[in-house]
Each structure stands twice: as structure tokens, then as C-alpha cells.
Amino acid sequence: MKEQENGDKCCNVLSPGPELLEKTGEILGYGEICNNCLGRFFGKRSFGITNEARGRGLRVSRALHMNVPYTEQAGSCWICNNEFKRTSEWAARAVEAVSGIEFSTFLVGTRVPPLIAESEEMVWSDLSLVDPEPLKSEMNREVGKLIGQLTGKKADLIHPDIVFILDLSGGIVELKVHPVFVAGRYMKYERGIPQTHWDCRECRGAGCEKCDFTGKQYQDSVEELIGRPAAEALGGSWAVLHGSGREDIDARMIGTGRPFVLEIECPKKRLMDIAALESLINESAQGRVSVTLSRWCGRDDVETIKSNKAHKKYRILVEVDGTVTVEGLSIALSTISGVTIFQRTPERVAHRRADKVRERRVLDIEYIGTEEGRYIIEVTGEAGLYIKELVSGDNGRTHPSLTEVLGMPARVETLDVVQVEGTEEVKEDGTSQRPTKENTV
Ligand SMILES: [Zn+2]
Ligand SMILES: [Zn+2]
């Protein structure tokens, strides 16, 4: 409606101004140029048209304005070397690169040779252009449209499954396959399994006689027992376990299980039924560990799970050197229940952690029963409370301790984690970026 309001000024609005045609003439003076590169110098003017259409329009308008013969581009474009005439080839290469890999969303990136970037930037500054678009973004968009048409998949700038990188100088398409993340809880029924892979202490992972040339201190880890079948099922290269804290190697993890996010790298499949994946993992782990999977999730959830400072509840079997009545034990326990414990870094982990005193509260500790002369005790503590040292006193490094209040040595024989509060349930309302329903078949 602007044209009507401005009445006699409408010609200025409807036809390119002389300045635009002047600059077009100067650009054409640099050498042969394709319509895409010509139009892109004014790429941020107007919208709803391609740079190719902009370029063609400017070429026609200038010929009319100057009343000179109209000429099409002949020969190679001095900016892009006719790369925009090969967008379908680039799209075909991208589709070829991704064959055999499942994805729903993608993003295109372009690695532009420095010479091309310098050429167009030189023109921008020579002619003081105010609304050009860089080659990179036009290439990403145009090849992206074609990939979308060929595959029926959608572009996603934030969380794409796949990133295609067009390497213009190499003439190849590189592929980045984003990992798949799945959230759940794990149970560990067998003692002696670390949460993640540990390098052999002797050879530091290189492989030696002591570790049977595996490079591993322990043959299996929760990470491998869960991650191996998951990576195999999704055609991934490997899997990384992000746990919400970790239990000791010799502790079982039972009860509610421990929240985790499993990251599966380079997956060929990502549209798998979560219940099917869960059964596959549980069959493969043969009762040594098991999982319940709650939902597909994203990298953000790894941060959330890592920063979870939830309370933990343990069930421990305690051996006391000396005679103590159940009543005496219960009184001793009540004196450390609800109390803040000062713990110097335990001797058993001092070689890999900084020596400092941490303060953690025992929220609750109670006697549950007796088993073969030993005492079953349940403790709920703040995240990071060292339970074994709470009982033993760690030669005075932990204070107060059960040993201290009993006046006789006590130690943990076995330890099970029975409850870890988690945060993953709160997001099951579908606010996660990859709701289960959309990501399963
Ligand atoms: Zn060009
Ligand atoms: Zn070794």
C-alpha cells in the first residue's frame, strides 16, 4: 500500500535505483560472474527471491537502463568458479555420504576456500556494499534445499542428527553424525565391576602380561556391559556412560538404581524402540547389571545428570571388633545421625584426589538387623559422603565416626547403594528436545 500513499514516487520503489545499477555495472567490470554471486552482493535486499533471481534481475535491469545488449554469463565465474551450477552434484554427494545412516534432521555447512572469501570481501569493501550475503550461507541454504527434496528430511539449525560439510576445495562432503543419548537407571548386582573402564595400573592401558594384554584393570565395567550392546544395536562405534555419581567398585547398586545418560557415538540407527533397546541390553548383561530406560534425550541432560547432588541411601554390613549390644549400637548410631561429618580425603583415594577436608551430613542412619554376627545398617547421606570412612574413622581422618562413638573398631564388609534420587523423571512431560514418542518406531 506504500505505492499508493507515495503516489508519484512509486517509480523509485518499483525499479532499481540508479545507484544499484551503477554498482551492478562496476561488479560486472571485475570479470565474468554468475547470477548467484552477482545477486548475493545485494542478498539482504528484499526477500522471497533467490540470489540467482536477484542477479538475473539486475543484469536485465541494467541492460534496459543503459539500453545496451543483454548478455548472459559466459565462462567461469571469477568468484565461485561456477560452484552454484553444481549444487545438485553437491546434494547428490551428500545423500551418497549418508547412505545407510538413519536421520531425521540435518544441517549443511560449507568450508570455503580462502581465495573465494577474499574475493567477495574485496568487492564488498571496494564498493562499500551494505547488504551482501556471504557465499557460505547461500551454499548452505541452496544445497540444503536440494538435500531436503531428495531425502524428505528437515533442516535443523540447533540439534541436527547429521551435519554435512561441503569441502569446496576438496570436492568432498564430510559427514558428522551426532550421538544418540538415552536416559535411564542402572542396577549393578555384582561386586567388583567399576562404573567405567579403568586402565591397567601396570601398563596404563598399553597392554601387558598382568592385564592379559587387554590394557584393562577390570575385564568389564558398567559402561561396557550397557554400552556394548547399545552401540551394537544402533550401529554406533562406541558408547560413553555419564552416571549421576558412582559407587565403589565393590559396592552393588540396587534398589532404585542409579540415573545415567548413555551417549552412543556415530550411530547408524536412531529410530529404535526404547523398550527393545532395554531388553537387548538386559539380555546381554546377563544379570550382572540391568537397566530401565526412560527416554531418548540430548547432550543437555548429560550436564544435568552430572550436576545432580542428590542424597544417596546405602545398606551396609558392618563388622565390629568387640562386643556390642543392639541397644549400644543403636545409641551410637543416633549420636551421628543428623550430624555433619568432617572427612579428610580417604587414604584409599588419596593417590588420585586432592587432600582436603570435606563436610557432609549424615541425614539418617539406623540399625536394620543382624546377619551372621554382623550388623545391617542403612545410611542416607549427602552426595559425596564417604560411607566406609564414616564407619571406620579412617585412622582419625573422618570425625566423628562409628568407630569413634562405639569406642571399638568397626568396618564395612559390604556396601550396597539402594537409592539415588534423580532428576530425569521431571522432564518426562515431553519438554525434552527429543520426546520418546517421536523418536521411536
Ligand atoms: Zn559465482
Ligand atoms: Zn596391563
CSV table of N, CA and C in Angstrom, one decimal, residues 139-290:
chain,number,residue,atom,x,y,z
A,139,MET,N,25.4,-21.1,-0.2
A,139,MET,CA,25.7,-22.5,-0.5
A,139,MET,C,25.0,-23.5,0.5
A,140,ASN,N,25.1,-23.2,1.8
A,140,ASN,CA,24.4,-24.0,2.8
A,140,ASN,C,22.9,-24.1,2.5
A,141,ARG,N,22.3,-23.0,2.2
A,141,ARG,CA,20.9,-22.9,2.0
A,141,ARG,C,20.4,-23.7,0.7
A,142,GLU,N,21.1,-23.4,-0.4
A,142,GLU,CA,20.7,-23.9,-1.7
A,142,GLU,C,20.9,-25.5,-1.7
A,143,VAL,N,22.1,-25.9,-1.2
A,143,VAL,CA,22.3,-27.4,-1.2
A,143,VAL,C,21.4,-28.0,-0.1
A,144,GLY,N,21.2,-27.3,0.9
A,144,GLY,CA,20.2,-27.8,2.0
A,144,GLY,C,18.8,-28.0,1.4
A,145,LYS,N,18.3,-27.1,0.6
A,145,LYS,CA,17.0,-27.3,0.0
A,145,LYS,C,17.0,-28.5,-0.9
A,146,LEU,N,18.0,-28.7,-1.6
A,146,LEU,CA,18.1,-29.9,-2.5
A,146,LEU,C,18.2,-31.2,-1.7
A,147,ILE,N,19.0,-31.2,-0.7
A,147,ILE,CA,19.0,-32.4,0.2
A,147,ILE,C,17.7,-32.7,0.8
A,148,GLY,N,17.0,-31.6,1.2
A,148,GLY,CA,15.6,-31.8,1.7
A,148,GLY,C,14.7,-32.4,0.7
A,149,GLN,N,14.8,-32.0,-0.5
A,149,GLN,CA,13.9,-32.5,-1.6
A,149,GLN,C,14.3,-34.0,-1.9
A,150,LEU,N,15.6,-34.3,-1.9
A,150,LEU,CA,16.0,-35.7,-2.2
A,150,LEU,C,15.7,-36.7,-1.1
A,151,THR,N,15.7,-36.2,0.1
A,151,THR,CA,15.6,-37.2,1.3
A,151,THR,C,14.3,-37.0,2.0
A,152,GLY,N,13.6,-35.9,1.9
A,152,GLY,CA,12.4,-35.7,2.6
A,152,GLY,C,12.7,-35.4,4.1
A,153,LYS,N,14.0,-35.1,4.4
A,153,LYS,CA,14.3,-34.8,5.8
A,153,LYS,C,14.3,-33.3,6.0
A,154,LYS,N,14.3,-32.9,7.3
A,154,LYS,CA,14.2,-31.5,7.6
A,154,LYS,C,15.5,-30.9,8.1
A,155,ALA,N,15.7,-29.6,7.8
A,155,ALA,CA,16.9,-28.9,8.3
A,155,ALA,C,16.6,-28.5,9.7
A,156,ASP,N,17.7,-28.6,10.6
A,156,ASP,CA,17.5,-28.2,12.0
A,156,ASP,C,18.8,-27.5,12.4
A,157,LEU,N,18.7,-26.2,12.7
A,157,LEU,CA,19.9,-25.5,13.0
A,157,LEU,C,20.5,-25.7,14.4
A,158,ILE,N,19.7,-26.2,15.3
A,158,ILE,CA,20.1,-26.3,16.7
A,158,ILE,C,20.6,-27.7,17.0
A,159,HIS,N,19.7,-28.7,16.8
A,159,HIS,CA,20.1,-30.1,17.2
A,159,HIS,C,19.9,-31.1,16.0
A,160,PRO,N,20.7,-30.9,14.9
A,160,PRO,CA,20.6,-31.8,13.8
A,160,PRO,C,21.2,-33.2,14.1
A,161,ASP,N,20.6,-34.2,13.5
A,161,ASP,CA,21.2,-35.5,13.7
A,161,ASP,C,22.5,-35.7,12.9
A,162,ILE,N,22.5,-35.0,11.7
A,162,ILE,CA,23.6,-35.1,10.8
A,162,ILE,C,24.1,-33.7,10.4
A,163,VAL,N,25.4,-33.5,10.3
A,163,VAL,CA,25.9,-32.3,9.7
A,163,VAL,C,26.7,-32.7,8.4
A,164,PHE,N,26.3,-32.1,7.3
A,164,PHE,CA,27.1,-32.3,6.1
A,164,PHE,C,28.0,-31.1,5.9
A,165,ILE,N,29.3,-31.4,5.7
A,165,ILE,CA,30.2,-30.3,5.5
A,165,ILE,C,30.7,-30.4,4.0
A,166,LEU,N,30.4,-29.3,3.3
A,166,LEU,CA,30.8,-29.3,1.9
A,166,LEU,C,32.2,-28.7,1.8
A,167,ASP,N,33.2,-29.5,1.5
A,167,ASP,CA,34.5,-29.0,1.4
A,167,ASP,C,34.8,-28.6,-0.1
A,168,LEU,N,34.6,-27.3,-0.4
A,168,LEU,CA,34.7,-26.9,-1.8
A,168,LEU,C,36.0,-27.2,-2.5
A,169,SER,N,37.1,-27.0,-1.8
A,169,SER,CA,38.4,-27.2,-2.5
A,169,SER,C,38.7,-28.7,-2.7
A,170,GLY,N,38.2,-29.5,-1.7
A,170,GLY,CA,38.5,-31.0,-1.8
A,170,GLY,C,37.5,-31.7,-2.7
A,171,GLY,N,36.3,-31.0,-2.9
A,171,GLY,CA,35.3,-31.6,-3.7
A,171,GLY,C,34.6,-32.8,-3.0
A,172,ILE,N,34.7,-32.8,-1.7
A,172,ILE,CA,34.1,-33.9,-1.0
A,172,ILE,C,33.1,-33.4,0.1
A,173,VAL,N,32.2,-34.3,0.5
A,173,VAL,CA,31.3,-34.0,1.6
A,173,VAL,C,31.7,-34.8,2.8
A,174,GLU,N,32.0,-34.1,3.9
A,174,GLU,CA,32.3,-34.7,5.2
A,174,GLU,C,31.0,-34.9,6.0
A,175,LEU,N,30.9,-35.9,6.8
A,175,LEU,CA,29.7,-36.2,7.5
A,175,LEU,C,30.0,-36.2,9.0
A,176,LYS,N,29.2,-35.5,9.8
A,176,LYS,CA,29.3,-35.6,11.2
A,176,LYS,C,28.0,-36.2,11.7
A,177,VAL,N,28.1,-37.3,12.4
A,177,VAL,CA,26.8,-38.0,12.9
A,177,VAL,C,26.8,-37.7,14.4
A,178,HIS,N,25.7,-37.0,14.8
A,178,HIS,CA,25.6,-36.6,16.2
A,178,HIS,C,25.3,-37.8,17.0
A,179,PRO,N,25.8,-37.9,18.2
A,179,PRO,CA,25.5,-39.1,19.1
A,179,PRO,C,24.0,-39.2,19.4
A,180,VAL,N,23.6,-40.3,19.8
A,180,VAL,CA,22.2,-40.5,20.4
A,180,VAL,C,22.4,-40.6,21.9
A,181,PHE,N,21.5,-40.0,22.6
A,181,PHE,CA,21.5,-40.1,24.1
A,181,PHE,C,20.3,-40.8,24.6
A,182,VAL,N,20.5,-41.6,25.6
A,182,VAL,CA,19.3,-42.3,26.2
A,182,VAL,C,19.5,-42.2,27.7
A,183,ALA,N,18.4,-41.9,28.4
A,183,ALA,CA,18.5,-41.8,29.8
A,183,ALA,C,17.8,-42.9,30.5
A,184,GLY,N,18.3,-43.3,31.7
A,184,GLY,CA,17.7,-44.4,32.4
A,184,GLY,C,18.4,-44.6,33.8
A,185,ARG,N,18.2,-45.7,34.4
A,185,ARG,CA,18.8,-46.0,35.6
A,185,ARG,C,19.4,-47.4,35.5
A,186,TYR,N,20.6,-47.6,36.2
A,186,TYR,CA,21.2,-48.9,36.1
A,186,TYR,C,21.2,-49.6,37.5
A,187,MET,N,21.2,-50.9,37.5
A,187,MET,CA,21.4,-51.6,38.7
A,187,MET,C,22.7,-52.4,38.5
A,188,LYS,N,23.5,-52.6,39.5
A,188,LYS,CA,24.7,-53.4,39.4
A,188,LYS,C,24.6,-54.5,40.5
A,189,TYR,N,24.4,-55.7,40.1
A,189,TYR,CA,24.2,-56.8,41.1
A,189,TYR,C,25.4,-57.5,41.5
A,190,GLU,N,26.5,-57.3,40.8
A,190,GLU,CA,27.8,-58.0,41.1
A,190,GLU,C,28.8,-57.0,41.6
A,191,ARG,N,29.5,-57.4,42.6
A,191,ARG,CA,30.6,-56.6,43.1
A,191,ARG,C,31.9,-56.7,42.3
A,192,GLY,N,32.7,-55.7,42.3
A,192,GLY,CA,34.0,-55.9,41.5
A,192,GLY,C,33.9,-55.3,40.1
A,193,ILE,N,32.8,-54.6,39.8
A,193,ILE,CA,32.7,-54.0,38.5
A,193,ILE,C,32.8,-52.5,38.6
A,194,PRO,N,33.7,-51.9,38.0
A,194,PRO,CA,33.8,-50.4,38.1
A,194,PRO,C,32.7,-49.8,37.2
A,195,GLN,N,32.4,-48.5,37.4
A,195,GLN,CA,31.4,-47.9,36.6
A,195,GLN,C,31.9,-47.7,35.1
A,196,THR,N,33.1,-47.2,35.1
A,196,THR,CA,33.7,-47.0,33.7
A,196,THR,C,35.0,-47.7,33.6
A,197,HIS,N,35.4,-47.9,32.4
A,197,HIS,CA,36.7,-48.6,32.1
A,197,HIS,C,37.9,-48.0,32.8
A,198,TRP,N,38.7,-48.8,33.4
A,198,TRP,CA,39.9,-48.4,34.1
A,198,TRP,C,41.1,-49.0,33.4
A,199,ASP,N,42.1,-48.1,33.1
A,199,ASP,CA,43.3,-48.6,32.5
A,199,ASP,C,44.1,-49.4,33.5
A,200,CYS,N,44.8,-50.4,33.0
A,200,CYS,CA,45.6,-51.3,33.8
A,200,CYS,C,46.6,-50.5,34.6
A,201,ARG,N,46.8,-50.7,35.9
A,201,ARG,CA,47.7,-49.9,36.7
A,201,ARG,C,49.2,-50.1,36.3
A,202,GLU,N,49.5,-51.3,35.8
A,202,GLU,CA,50.9,-51.6,35.4
A,202,GLU,C,51.3,-50.9,34.1
A,203,CYS,N,50.4,-51.1,33.1
A,203,CYS,CA,50.9,-50.6,31.8
A,203,CYS,C,50.1,-49.3,31.3
A,204,ARG,N,49.2,-48.9,32.2
A,204,ARG,CA,48.4,-47.7,31.9
A,204,ARG,C,47.7,-47.8,30.5
A,205,GLY,N,47.2,-49.0,30.3
A,205,GLY,CA,46.3,-49.2,29.1
A,205,GLY,C,47.0,-49.7,27.8
A,206,ALA,N,48.4,-49.7,27.9
A,206,ALA,CA,49.1,-50.1,26.7
A,206,ALA,C,48.9,-51.7,26.4
A,207,GLY,N,48.7,-52.4,27.5
A,207,GLY,CA,48.7,-53.9,27.4
A,207,GLY,C,49.9,-54.5,27.9
A,208,CYS,N,49.7,-55.4,28.9
A,208,CYS,CA,50.9,-56.1,29.4
A,208,CYS,C,50.5,-57.5,29.9
A,209,GLU,N,51.4,-58.3,30.4
A,209,GLU,CA,51.1,-59.7,30.8
A,209,GLU,C,50.1,-59.7,32.0
A,210,LYS,N,50.2,-58.7,32.9
A,210,LYS,CA,49.4,-58.7,34.1
A,210,LYS,C,47.9,-58.5,33.7
A,211,CYS,N,47.6,-57.7,32.6
A,211,CYS,CA,46.2,-57.5,32.3
A,211,CYS,C,45.8,-58.4,31.0
A,212,ASP,N,46.7,-59.4,30.8
A,212,ASP,CA,46.4,-60.3,29.6
A,212,ASP,C,46.3,-59.5,28.3
A,213,PHE,N,47.1,-58.4,28.3
A,213,PHE,CA,47.2,-57.6,27.1
A,213,PHE,C,45.8,-56.9,26.7
A,214,THR,N,45.0,-56.7,27.7
A,214,THR,CA,43.7,-56.0,27.4
A,214,THR,C,43.9,-54.5,27.7
A,215,GLY,N,44.9,-54.2,28.5
A,215,GLY,CA,45.0,-52.8,28.9
A,215,GLY,C,44.1,-52.4,30.0
A,216,LYS,N,43.3,-53.3,30.5
A,216,LYS,CA,42.2,-53.0,31.4
A,216,LYS,C,42.5,-53.6,32.8
A,217,GLN,N,42.2,-52.8,33.8
A,217,GLN,CA,42.4,-53.3,35.2
A,217,GLN,C,41.3,-54.3,35.6
A,218,TYR,N,40.1,-54.0,35.1
A,218,TYR,CA,39.0,-54.9,35.3
A,218,TYR,C,38.4,-55.3,33.9
A,219,GLN,N,38.0,-56.5,33.8
A,219,GLN,CA,37.6,-57.0,32.5
A,219,GLN,C,36.4,-56.3,32.0
A,220,ASP,N,35.4,-56.0,32.9
A,220,ASP,CA,34.2,-55.4,32.5
A,220,ASP,C,33.9,-54.1,33.3
A,221,SER,N,33.1,-53.3,32.8
A,221,SER,CA,32.6,-52.1,33.5
A,221,SER,C,31.1,-52.0,33.2
A,222,VAL,N,30.5,-51.2,34.1
A,222,VAL,CA,29.0,-51.0,33.8
A,222,VAL,C,28.9,-50.3,32.4
A,223,GLU,N,29.8,-49.4,32.2
A,223,GLU,CA,29.8,-48.7,30.9
A,223,GLU,C,29.8,-49.7,29.7
A,224,GLU,N,30.7,-50.6,29.8
A,224,GLU,CA,30.8,-51.6,28.7
A,224,GLU,C,29.7,-52.6,28.6
A,225,LEU,N,29.2,-53.0,29.8
A,225,LEU,CA,28.1,-54.0,29.9
A,225,LEU,C,26.9,-53.4,29.3
A,226,ILE,N,26.7,-52.1,29.5
A,226,ILE,CA,25.5,-51.4,29.0
A,226,ILE,C,25.8,-50.9,27.6
A,227,GLY,N,26.9,-50.3,27.4
A,227,GLY,CA,27.3,-49.6,26.2
A,227,GLY,C,27.5,-50.5,25.0
A,228,ARG,N,28.1,-51.6,25.2
A,228,ARG,CA,28.5,-52.5,24.1
A,228,ARG,C,27.2,-52.9,23.3
A,229,PRO,N,26.2,-53.5,24.0
A,229,PRO,CA,25.0,-54.0,23.3
A,229,PRO,C,24.3,-52.8,22.7
A,230,ALA,N,24.3,-51.6,23.4
A,230,ALA,CA,23.6,-50.5,22.9
A,230,ALA,C,24.2,-49.9,21.6
A,231,ALA,N,25.6,-49.9,21.6
A,231,ALA,CA,26.3,-49.4,20.4
A,231,ALA,C,26.1,-50.3,19.3
A,232,GLU,N,26.1,-51.6,19.6
A,232,GLU,CA,25.9,-52.6,18.5
A,232,GLU,C,24.5,-52.5,17.9
A,233,ALA,N,23.5,-52.4,18.8
A,233,ALA,CA,22.1,-52.3,18.3
A,233,ALA,C,21.9,-51.1,17.4
A,234,LEU,N,22.6,-50.0,17.7
A,234,LEU,CA,22.4,-48.7,17.0
A,234,LEU,C,23.5,-48.5,15.9
A,235,GLY,N,24.3,-49.5,15.8
A,235,GLY,CA,25.4,-49.4,14.7
A,235,GLY,C,26.4,-48.3,15.1
A,236,GLY,N,26.5,-48.0,16.3
A,236,GLY,CA,27.4,-47.0,16.7
A,236,GLY,C,28.8,-47.5,16.9
A,237,SER,N,29.8,-46.6,17.1
A,237,SER,CA,31.2,-47.0,17.2
A,237,SER,C,31.5,-47.4,18.6
A,238,TRP,N,31.0,-46.6,19.6
A,238,TRP,CA,31.2,-46.9,21.0
A,238,TRP,C,30.2,-46.1,21.8
A,239,ALA,N,30.2,-46.4,23.1
A,239,ALA,CA,29.3,-45.6,24.0
A,239,ALA,C,29.9,-45.1,25.2
A,240,VAL,N,29.5,-44.0,25.7
A,240,VAL,CA,30.0,-43.4,26.9
A,240,VAL,C,28.9,-43.3,28.0
A,241,LEU,N,29.3,-43.7,29.2
A,241,LEU,CA,28.3,-43.7,30.3
A,241,LEU,C,28.5,-42.4,31.1
A,242,HIS,N,27.5,-41.6,31.3
A,242,HIS,CA,27.5,-40.5,32.2
A,242,HIS,C,26.6,-40.8,33.4
A,243,GLY,N,27.2,-41.1,34.5
A,243,GLY,CA,26.5,-41.5,35.7
A,243,GLY,C,26.2,-40.3,36.6
A,244,SER,N,25.1,-40.4,37.4
A,244,SER,CA,24.9,-39.4,38.4
A,244,SER,C,25.7,-39.9,39.6
A,245,GLY,N,26.9,-39.6,39.7
A,245,GLY,CA,27.8,-40.1,40.7
A,245,GLY,C,28.2,-41.5,40.4
A,246,ARG,N,29.0,-42.1,41.3
A,246,ARG,CA,29.4,-43.5,41.0
A,246,ARG,C,29.5,-44.3,42.4
A,247,GLU,N,29.3,-45.6,42.3
A,247,GLU,CA,29.5,-46.3,43.6
A,247,GLU,C,30.9,-46.9,43.5
A,248,ASP,N,31.4,-47.4,44.6
A,248,ASP,CA,32.7,-48.1,44.7
A,248,ASP,C,32.6,-49.3,43.8
A,249,ILE,N,33.8,-49.8,43.4
A,249,ILE,CA,33.9,-51.0,42.6
A,249,ILE,C,33.2,-52.2,43.3
A,250,ASP,N,33.5,-52.3,44.6
A,250,ASP,CA,33.0,-53.4,45.4
A,250,ASP,C,31.6,-53.2,45.9
A,251,ALA,N,30.9,-52.1,45.6
A,251,ALA,CA,29.6,-51.9,46.1
A,251,ALA,C,28.6,-52.3,45.0
A,252,ARG,N,27.5,-52.9,45.4
A,252,ARG,CA,26.4,-53.1,44.5
A,252,ARG,C,25.5,-51.9,44.3
A,253,MET,N,24.8,-51.8,43.2
A,253,MET,CA,23.9,-50.6,43.1
A,253,MET,C,22.5,-51.3,42.9
A,254,ILE,N,21.7,-51.2,43.9
A,254,ILE,CA,20.4,-51.9,43.8
A,254,ILE,C,19.3,-51.0,44.1
A,255,GLY,N,18.1,-51.5,44.5
A,255,GLY,CA,17.0,-50.6,44.8
A,255,GLY,C,16.5,-49.8,43.7
A,256,THR,N,16.6,-48.5,43.8
A,256,THR,CA,16.1,-47.6,42.7
A,256,THR,C,17.0,-47.6,41.5
A,257,GLY,N,18.2,-48.0,41.6
A,257,GLY,CA,19.2,-47.9,40.5
A,257,GLY,C,19.8,-46.5,40.5
A,258,ARG,N,20.8,-46.3,39.6
A,258,ARG,CA,21.5,-45.0,39.6
A,258,ARG,C,21.1,-44.3,38.2
A,259,PRO,N,20.7,-43.1,38.2
A,259,PRO,CA,20.4,-42.4,37.0
A,259,PRO,C,21.7,-42.3,36.1
A,260,PHE,N,21.5,-42.4,34.8
A,260,PHE,CA,22.6,-42.2,33.9
A,260,PHE,C,22.1,-41.8,32.6
A,261,VAL,N,23.0,-41.2,31.8
A,261,VAL,CA,22.7,-41.0,30.3
A,261,VAL,C,23.8,-41.7,29.6
A,262,LEU,N,23.4,-42.5,28.6
A,262,LEU,CA,24.3,-43.2,27.7
A,262,LEU,C,24.4,-42.5,26.4
A,263,GLU,N,25.6,-42.2,26.0
A,263,GLU,CA,25.9,-41.5,24.8
A,263,GLU,C,26.4,-42.5,23.8
A,264,ILE,N,25.7,-42.7,22.7
A,264,ILE,CA,26.2,-43.6,21.7
A,264,ILE,C,26.7,-42.9,20.5
A,265,GLU,N,28.0,-43.1,20.2
A,265,GLU,CA,28.7,-42.3,19.2
A,265,GLU,C,28.5,-42.9,17.8
A,266,CYS,N,28.4,-42.0,16.8
A,266,CYS,CA,28.3,-42.3,15.4
A,266,CYS,C,27.3,-43.4,15.1
A,267,PRO,N,26.0,-43.2,15.5
A,267,PRO,CA,25.0,-44.3,15.3
A,267,PRO,C,24.6,-44.3,13.9
A,268,LYS,N,24.3,-45.5,13.4
A,268,LYS,CA,23.7,-45.7,12.0
A,268,LYS,C,22.2,-45.7,12.2
A,269,LYS,N,21.7,-46.1,13.4
A,269,LYS,CA,20.3,-46.1,13.6
A,269,LYS,C,20.0,-45.2,14.8
A,270,ARG,N,18.9,-44.5,14.7
A,270,ARG,CA,18.4,-43.7,15.8
A,270,ARG,C,16.9,-43.8,16.1
A,271,LEU,N,16.3,-44.6,15.3
A,271,LEU,CA,14.8,-44.7,15.4
A,271,LEU,C,14.5,-46.1,16.0
A,272,MET,N,14.9,-46.3,17.2
A,272,MET,CA,14.7,-47.7,17.8
A,272,MET,C,13.7,-47.6,18.9
A,273,ASP,N,12.9,-48.6,19.1
A,273,ASP,CA,12.0,-48.7,20.2
A,273,ASP,C,12.8,-48.8,21.5
A,274,ILE,N,12.5,-47.9,22.4
A,274,ILE,CA,13.3,-47.9,23.6
A,274,ILE,C,13.2,-49.1,24.5
A,275,ALA,N,12.0,-49.7,24.4
A,275,ALA,CA,11.8,-51.0,25.2
A,275,ALA,C,12.6,-52.1,24.6
A,276,ALA,N,12.7,-52.1,23.3
A,276,ALA,CA,13.5,-53.1,22.6
A,276,ALA,C,15.0,-53.0,23.0
A,277,LEU,N,15.5,-51.7,23.0
A,277,LEU,CA,16.9,-51.5,23.4
A,277,LEU,C,17.1,-51.9,24.8
A,278,GLU,N,16.2,-51.6,25.7
A,278,GLU,CA,16.3,-52.0,27.1
A,278,GLU,C,16.5,-53.5,27.2
A,279,SER,N,15.6,-54.3,26.5
A,279,SER,CA,15.7,-55.8,26.6
A,279,SER,C,17.0,-56.3,26.0
A,280,LEU,N,17.4,-55.7,24.9
A,280,LEU,CA,18.7,-56.1,24.4
A,280,LEU,C,19.9,-56.0,25.4
A,281,ILE,N,19.9,-54.8,26.0
A,281,ILE,CA,21.0,-54.5,27.0
A,281,ILE,C,20.9,-55.5,28.1
A,282,ASN,N,19.6,-55.7,28.6
A,282,ASN,CA,19.5,-56.6,29.8
A,282,ASN,C,19.8,-58.1,29.5
A,283,GLU,N,19.5,-58.5,28.3
A,283,GLU,CA,19.8,-59.9,27.9
A,283,GLU,C,21.3,-60.0,27.8
A,284,SER,N,22.0,-59.0,27.2
A,284,SER,CA,23.4,-59.1,27.0
A,284,SER,C,24.2,-59.0,28.4
A,285,ALA,N,23.7,-58.3,29.3
A,285,ALA,CA,24.4,-58.1,30.6
A,285,ALA,C,24.2,-59.3,31.5
A,286,GLN,N,23.3,-60.2,31.2
A,286,GLN,CA,23.1,-61.5,31.9
A,286,GLN,C,23.0,-61.3,33.4
A,287,GLY,N,22.3,-60.4,33.9
A,287,GLY,CA,22.0,-60.2,35.3
A,287,GLY,C,23.2,-59.6,36.1
A,288,ARG,N,24.3,-59.3,35.5
A,288,ARG,CA,25.4,-58.7,36.2
A,288,ARG,C,25.0,-57.2,36.5
A,289,VAL,N,24.5,-56.6,35.5
A,289,VAL,CA,23.9,-55.3,35.6
A,289,VAL,C,22.6,-55.3,34.8
A,290,SER,N,21.7,-54.3,35.1
A,290,SER,CA,20.5,-54.2,34.3
A,290,SER,C,20.1,-52.8,34.2
